[in-house]
Amino acid sequence: MNLSTIFLIISLMIFSFGLKEPLSQPQLIETCSNKTLICEVKSGKNQNIKFNMFENDKELTNFQHVYSNGIWRVTLRERKLLGKFSCKVDNGVSKQQTEKQINCSESAFHRRDMFVILCIGGGAVFIIALALLIYCIRKKRRERREVEAQERALLHARIVDDELKNRKLPQPPINAVPDQPHHHQMPPPPPSELQQQARPPLPRPRPH
């Protein structure tokens, strides 16, 4: 191998290492609500980064890494996140590792679910109680208006009855004779006229 070949190999190695940059420490982010664990590290898109994920010192293989907005990221889904988790990254220039104790136990899920259920149930009970209170208030008002209307009707009837009792109609006398039409009668003739009418006419004297 001549000197030019050796120089070319060294130049390629320096150039290839120069394209890569040291990695920052990765971050582990857990989300207990949907059972996901994310390991992310900031790096350039042209970096060939190798991820190694471990759960309680047991290596995990069912994941893929993606790049977005200057961050390489791998995601573990639908796992029971309970114990020690670690993430190792390597780009051929530098290696970094982070570990984290995660406790997304079932009791935590149950407590969260119970809290959500209690909040929903409390809200429903409050709404039902408020609706019943409004219904009772309206019912009381309606019954009070009905009672007031009945009391006003009874009072009005009592007033009318008292007025009828106080207003006495005039009563006719006991021996009163109803008025009869008056007829104008001629006075009876004197007795002399009656006697003259009763006697027969006298004979007229004969002329001599």
CSV table of N, CA and C in Angstrom, one decimal, residues 108-120:
chain,number,residue,atom,x,y,z
A,108,ALA,N,-52.4,3.3,40.1
A,108,ALA,CA,-52.4,4.7,39.6
A,108,ALA,C,-53.4,4.9,38.6
A,109,PHE,N,-53.6,3.9,37.6
A,109,PHE,CA,-54.6,4.0,36.6
A,109,PHE,C,-56.0,4.0,37.3
A,110,HIS,N,-56.1,3.1,38.3
A,110,HIS,CA,-57.4,3.0,39.0
A,110,HIS,C,-57.7,4.3,39.7
A,111,ARG,N,-56.7,4.9,40.4
A,111,ARG,CA,-57.0,6.2,41.1
A,111,ARG,C,-57.4,7.2,40.1
A,112,ARG,N,-56.7,7.3,38.9
A,112,ARG,CA,-57.0,8.3,37.9
A,112,ARG,C,-58.4,8.1,37.4
A,113,ASP,N,-58.7,6.8,37.1
A,113,ASP,CA,-60.1,6.5,36.6
A,113,ASP,C,-61.1,6.8,37.6
A,114,MET,N,-60.8,6.5,38.9
A,114,MET,CA,-61.8,6.8,40.0
A,114,MET,C,-62.0,8.3,40.1
A,115,PHE,N,-60.9,9.0,40.0
A,115,PHE,CA,-61.0,10.5,40.1
A,115,PHE,C,-61.9,11.0,38.9
A,116,VAL,N,-61.6,10.5,37.7
A,116,VAL,CA,-62.5,10.9,36.6
A,116,VAL,C,-63.9,10.6,36.8
A,117,ILE,N,-64.1,9.3,37.3
A,117,ILE,CA,-65.5,8.9,37.5
A,117,ILE,C,-66.2,9.7,38.6
A,118,LEU,N,-65.4,10.0,39.6
A,118,LEU,CA,-66.0,10.8,40.7
A,118,LEU,C,-66.3,12.2,40.2
A,119,CYS,N,-65.4,12.8,39.4
A,119,CYS,CA,-65.7,14.1,38.9
A,119,CYS,C,-67.0,14.1,38.0
A,120,ILE,N,-67.1,13.1,37.1
A,120,ILE,CA,-68.2,13.0,36.3
A,120,ILE,C,-69.5,12.8,37.1
